[in-house]
Amino acid sequence: MGGGAVIRVLLGHRGALLRGALATVFATETDLDVVAVLEHADEVLLATARQQPDVLVLDAQLPGDLRVETVMRRAPLTAVLMLSDRDLPAASILGLIRQTPRVGLIATDTSPGELVTAIRGIASGQTVLDQELVLAALRADDNPLTDRERQVLRLVTTGATAQEVARKLCLSSGTVRNYLSRILTKTQARTRIEAVRKAERAGWI
């Protein structure tokens, strides 16, 4: 984009409050023009075809069915900036990373100013990647723990007993104990606390 050009932005976010707040923030920037504000992924392709935005700012957990590859194919001149929670599965984050620089990735807890800067950057062809998200995803990609084992261990970090974990996950106490035994083996830990410490340090939970 040339200097001084207005960046046309399409915003899609699952939360009404945040959606409205972000739209307001963008509207205060003289070089950003919010052309559409959406709450569902199924609206994105049609709105993109109609509005021809320069940048899509999309919640990675926007409700509905949307593949970023489809957006890129249908709108080859549009860049996509994904807003990701830090607990988004590593596979999803790595899938987005492989599509840079046209797809950028930034954490949902970033500041409004940093988000606006990211929009300007990706609109001008720069690579926009949240380094902490990338590093966490790369570490988690080697995670030996299953999704259920991670759930169990996260509950253990809250101080929950095996019985309390079982109730929260609708499992039997015996099943939870089996999960905990496998977690200790995989993390090479002697106690649950040591397993938690090792898993957190490795970025597995």
Short mmCIF file of N, CA and C in Angstrom, two decimals, residues 96-185:
data_model
loop_
_atom_site.label_atom_id
_atom_site.label_comp_id
_atom_site.label_asym_id
_atom_site.label_seq_id
_atom_site.Cartn_x
_atom_site.Cartn_y
_atom_site.Cartn_z
N LEU A 96 -1.37 -21.62 11.00
CA LEU A 96 -1.41 -20.21 10.62
C LEU A 96 -0.02 -19.68 10.30
N ILE A 97 0.97 -20.09 11.09
CA ILE A 97 2.34 -19.62 10.88
C ILE A 97 2.84 -19.98 9.49
N ARG A 98 2.44 -21.16 9.01
CA ARG A 98 2.92 -21.62 7.69
C ARG A 98 2.40 -20.75 6.55
N GLN A 99 1.42 -19.89 6.83
CA GLN A 99 0.82 -19.07 5.77
C GLN A 99 1.28 -17.62 5.81
N THR A 100 2.30 -17.34 6.59
CA THR A 100 2.86 -15.99 6.60
C THR A 100 3.54 -15.72 5.26
N PRO A 101 3.68 -14.43 4.83
CA PRO A 101 3.32 -13.23 5.54
C PRO A 101 1.88 -12.75 5.35
N ARG A 102 1.12 -13.41 4.46
CA ARG A 102 -0.24 -12.92 4.23
C ARG A 102 -1.16 -13.16 5.42
N VAL A 103 -0.81 -14.10 6.26
CA VAL A 103 -1.56 -14.35 7.49
C VAL A 103 -0.67 -13.99 8.67
N GLY A 104 -1.18 -13.12 9.54
CA GLY A 104 -0.45 -12.74 10.74
C GLY A 104 -1.12 -13.31 11.97
N LEU A 105 -0.41 -13.30 13.07
CA LEU A 105 -0.92 -13.89 14.30
C LEU A 105 -0.53 -13.00 15.47
N ILE A 106 -1.53 -12.63 16.27
CA ILE A 106 -1.27 -11.79 17.42
C ILE A 106 -2.18 -12.23 18.56
N ALA A 107 -1.69 -12.11 19.79
CA ALA A 107 -2.45 -12.58 20.95
C ALA A 107 -3.60 -11.64 21.28
N THR A 108 -4.68 -12.21 21.79
CA THR A 108 -5.86 -11.41 22.12
C THR A 108 -5.60 -10.46 23.29
N ASP A 109 -4.56 -10.74 24.10
CA ASP A 109 -4.27 -9.86 25.22
C ASP A 109 -3.27 -8.76 24.88
N THR A 110 -3.02 -8.56 23.59
CA THR A 110 -2.14 -7.47 23.18
C THR A 110 -2.84 -6.13 23.40
N SER A 111 -2.10 -5.05 23.44
CA SER A 111 -2.70 -3.74 23.65
C SER A 111 -3.32 -3.23 22.36
N PRO A 112 -4.31 -2.32 22.46
CA PRO A 112 -4.92 -1.76 21.25
C PRO A 112 -3.89 -1.12 20.32
N GLY A 113 -2.92 -0.42 20.91
CA GLY A 113 -1.89 0.22 20.08
C GLY A 113 -1.07 -0.78 19.30
N GLU A 114 -0.72 -1.90 19.97
CA GLU A 114 0.06 -2.94 19.29
C GLU A 114 -0.76 -3.60 18.18
N LEU A 115 -2.06 -3.74 18.41
CA LEU A 115 -2.93 -4.33 17.40
C LEU A 115 -3.02 -3.43 16.17
N VAL A 116 -3.17 -2.14 16.40
CA VAL A 116 -3.24 -1.19 15.28
C VAL A 116 -1.93 -1.21 14.49
N THR A 117 -0.82 -1.25 15.21
CA THR A 117 0.50 -1.33 14.54
C THR A 117 0.60 -2.61 13.71
N ALA A 118 0.07 -3.72 14.25
CA ALA A 118 0.10 -4.99 13.53
C ALA A 118 -0.73 -4.92 12.25
N ILE A 119 -1.87 -4.24 12.32
CA ILE A 119 -2.71 -4.08 11.12
C ILE A 119 -1.96 -3.32 10.06
N ARG A 120 -1.34 -2.24 10.45
CA ARG A 120 -0.57 -1.45 9.48
C ARG A 120 0.58 -2.27 8.89
N GLY A 121 1.22 -3.06 9.76
CA GLY A 121 2.34 -3.86 9.29
C GLY A 121 1.93 -4.90 8.27
N ILE A 122 0.89 -5.67 8.57
CA ILE A 122 0.49 -6.73 7.64
C ILE A 122 -0.09 -6.15 6.37
N ALA A 123 -0.72 -4.97 6.46
CA ALA A 123 -1.24 -4.32 5.25
C ALA A 123 -0.13 -3.90 4.31
N SER A 124 1.05 -3.63 4.87
CA SER A 124 2.18 -3.20 4.03
C SER A 124 3.08 -4.37 3.62
N GLY A 125 2.63 -5.60 3.95
CA GLY A 125 3.37 -6.78 3.52
C GLY A 125 4.38 -7.31 4.52
N GLN A 126 4.40 -6.74 5.72
CA GLN A 126 5.33 -7.24 6.75
C GLN A 126 4.81 -8.54 7.37
N THR A 127 5.73 -9.32 7.91
CA THR A 127 5.35 -10.52 8.66
C THR A 127 4.98 -10.10 10.08
N VAL A 128 3.79 -10.49 10.52
CA VAL A 128 3.33 -10.14 11.87
C VAL A 128 3.07 -11.43 12.64
N LEU A 129 3.94 -11.72 13.60
CA LEU A 129 3.81 -12.94 14.41
C LEU A 129 4.11 -12.62 15.86
N ASP A 130 3.24 -13.05 16.75
CA ASP A 130 3.49 -12.93 18.19
C ASP A 130 4.51 -13.99 18.57
N GLN A 131 5.70 -13.56 18.96
CA GLN A 131 6.79 -14.50 19.21
C GLN A 131 6.49 -15.46 20.36
N GLU A 132 5.81 -14.98 21.39
CA GLU A 132 5.49 -15.86 22.51
C GLU A 132 4.53 -16.97 22.08
N LEU A 133 3.54 -16.62 21.25
CA LEU A 133 2.62 -17.63 20.74
C LEU A 133 3.35 -18.65 19.89
N VAL A 134 4.26 -18.17 19.05
CA VAL A 134 5.01 -19.06 18.16
C VAL A 134 5.87 -20.03 18.97
N LEU A 135 6.61 -19.49 19.93
CA LEU A 135 7.49 -20.34 20.74
C LEU A 135 6.70 -21.37 21.55
N ALA A 136 5.57 -20.92 22.11
CA ALA A 136 4.73 -21.84 22.89
C ALA A 136 4.19 -22.96 22.00
N ALA A 137 3.80 -22.61 20.78
CA ALA A 137 3.26 -23.61 19.86
C ALA A 137 4.33 -24.60 19.43
N LEU A 138 5.54 -24.11 19.19
CA LEU A 138 6.64 -25.00 18.80
C LEU A 138 6.99 -25.97 19.92
N ARG A 139 6.97 -25.45 21.16
CA ARG A 139 7.25 -26.34 22.30
C ARG A 139 6.13 -27.37 22.47
N ALA A 140 4.89 -26.88 22.36
CA ALA A 140 3.74 -27.77 22.57
C ALA A 140 3.62 -28.81 21.48
N ASP A 141 4.19 -28.51 20.29
CA ASP A 141 4.11 -29.46 19.18
C ASP A 141 4.83 -30.76 19.54
N ASP A 142 5.77 -30.69 20.48
CA ASP A 142 6.49 -31.88 20.93
C ASP A 142 5.91 -32.40 22.25
N ASN A 143 4.70 -31.95 22.56
CA ASN A 143 4.08 -32.28 23.84
C ASN A 143 3.72 -33.77 23.91
N PRO A 144 4.25 -34.51 24.89
CA PRO A 144 3.93 -35.93 24.99
C PRO A 144 2.56 -36.20 25.64
N LEU A 145 1.97 -35.14 26.23
CA LEU A 145 0.70 -35.31 26.94
C LEU A 145 -0.48 -35.20 25.97
N THR A 146 -1.48 -36.04 26.18
CA THR A 146 -2.71 -35.95 25.38
C THR A 146 -3.55 -34.79 25.89
N ASP A 147 -4.58 -34.44 25.12
CA ASP A 147 -5.47 -33.34 25.53
C ASP A 147 -6.08 -33.63 26.91
N ARG A 148 -6.52 -34.87 27.12
CA ARG A 148 -7.15 -35.22 28.39
C ARG A 148 -6.13 -35.15 29.53
N GLU A 149 -4.92 -35.61 29.28
CA GLU A 149 -3.88 -35.54 30.31
C GLU A 149 -3.56 -34.09 30.67
N ARG A 150 -3.57 -33.22 29.67
CA ARG A 150 -3.34 -31.80 29.94
C ARG A 150 -4.47 -31.22 30.77
N GLN A 151 -5.72 -31.63 30.46
CA GLN A 151 -6.86 -31.18 31.26
C GLN A 151 -6.69 -31.58 32.72
N VAL A 152 -6.35 -32.84 32.93
CA VAL A 152 -6.17 -33.35 34.29
C VAL A 152 -5.08 -32.57 35.01
N LEU A 153 -3.96 -32.34 34.33
CA LEU A 153 -2.84 -31.67 34.97
C LEU A 153 -3.15 -30.20 35.27
N ARG A 154 -3.90 -29.57 34.36
CA ARG A 154 -4.29 -28.17 34.63
C ARG A 154 -5.15 -28.08 35.88
N LEU A 155 -6.04 -29.05 36.07
CA LEU A 155 -6.87 -29.06 37.28
C LEU A 155 -6.02 -29.32 38.52
N VAL A 156 -5.00 -30.15 38.37
CA VAL A 156 -4.09 -30.42 39.50
C VAL A 156 -3.41 -29.12 39.93
N THR A 157 -3.12 -28.23 38.97
CA THR A 157 -2.45 -26.97 39.32
C THR A 157 -3.33 -26.10 40.21
N THR A 158 -4.63 -26.32 40.20
CA THR A 158 -5.54 -25.54 41.04
C THR A 158 -5.63 -26.11 42.46
N GLY A 159 -4.95 -27.25 42.68
CA GLY A 159 -5.00 -27.89 43.98
C GLY A 159 -6.09 -28.94 44.10
N ALA A 160 -6.76 -29.25 42.99
CA ALA A 160 -7.83 -30.24 43.01
C ALA A 160 -7.29 -31.64 43.30
N THR A 161 -8.02 -32.39 44.10
CA THR A 161 -7.66 -33.79 44.38
C THR A 161 -8.10 -34.65 43.20
N ALA A 162 -7.68 -35.93 43.21
CA ALA A 162 -8.08 -36.85 42.14
C ALA A 162 -9.60 -36.98 42.09
N GLN A 163 -10.23 -36.98 43.26
CA GLN A 163 -11.70 -37.09 43.30
C GLN A 163 -12.37 -35.85 42.71
N GLU A 164 -11.80 -34.69 43.01
CA GLU A 164 -12.37 -33.44 42.49
C GLU A 164 -12.16 -33.34 40.98
N VAL A 165 -10.99 -33.77 40.51
CA VAL A 165 -10.73 -33.80 39.07
C VAL A 165 -11.73 -34.72 38.39
N ALA A 166 -11.96 -35.89 38.99
CA ALA A 166 -12.89 -36.86 38.42
C ALA A 166 -14.29 -36.26 38.29
N ARG A 167 -14.74 -35.55 39.33
CA ARG A 167 -16.07 -34.94 39.27
C ARG A 167 -16.16 -33.89 38.19
N LYS A 168 -15.14 -33.05 38.08
CA LYS A 168 -15.16 -31.96 37.11
C LYS A 168 -15.12 -32.47 35.67
N LEU A 169 -14.43 -33.58 35.45
CA LEU A 169 -14.30 -34.12 34.10
C LEU A 169 -15.26 -35.28 33.83
N CYS A 170 -16.12 -35.55 34.80
CA CYS A 170 -17.09 -36.64 34.66
C CYS A 170 -16.40 -37.98 34.39
N LEU A 171 -15.36 -38.25 35.16
CA LEU A 171 -14.61 -39.49 35.05
C LEU A 171 -14.65 -40.21 36.39
N SER A 172 -14.24 -41.47 36.39
CA SER A 172 -14.12 -42.18 37.66
C SER A 172 -12.79 -41.82 38.30
N SER A 173 -12.71 -41.97 39.61
CA SER A 173 -11.45 -41.68 40.32
C SER A 173 -10.33 -42.60 39.82
N GLY A 174 -10.67 -43.85 39.52
CA GLY A 174 -9.67 -44.79 39.01
C GLY A 174 -9.09 -44.34 37.68
N THR A 175 -9.95 -43.82 36.81
CA THR A 175 -9.49 -43.33 35.50
C THR A 175 -8.54 -42.15 35.68
N VAL A 176 -8.90 -41.25 36.60
CA VAL A 176 -8.04 -40.09 36.85
C VAL A 176 -6.70 -40.54 37.40
N ARG A 177 -6.71 -41.50 38.30
CA ARG A 177 -5.44 -42.01 38.84
C ARG A 177 -4.58 -42.63 37.74
N ASN A 178 -5.23 -43.30 36.79
CA ASN A 178 -4.49 -43.85 35.65
C ASN A 178 -3.85 -42.74 34.81
N TYR A 179 -4.64 -41.66 34.59
CA TYR A 179 -4.09 -40.51 33.85
C TYR A 179 -2.90 -39.93 34.59
N LEU A 180 -3.04 -39.76 35.90
CA LEU A 180 -1.95 -39.18 36.70
C LEU A 180 -0.71 -40.07 36.66
N SER A 181 -0.90 -41.38 36.67
CA SER A 181 0.24 -42.29 36.59
C SER A 181 0.97 -42.13 35.26
N ARG A 182 0.19 -42.03 34.16
CA ARG A 182 0.81 -41.84 32.84
C ARG A 182 1.51 -40.50 32.74
N ILE A 183 0.92 -39.47 33.37
CA ILE A 183 1.53 -38.13 33.36
C ILE A 183 2.88 -38.15 34.06
N LEU A 184 2.95 -38.84 35.21
CA LEU A 184 4.21 -38.94 35.95
C LEU A 184 5.27 -39.65 35.10
N THR A 185 4.85 -40.68 34.41
CA THR A 185 5.79 -41.42 33.55
C THR A 185 6.30 -40.54 32.41
#
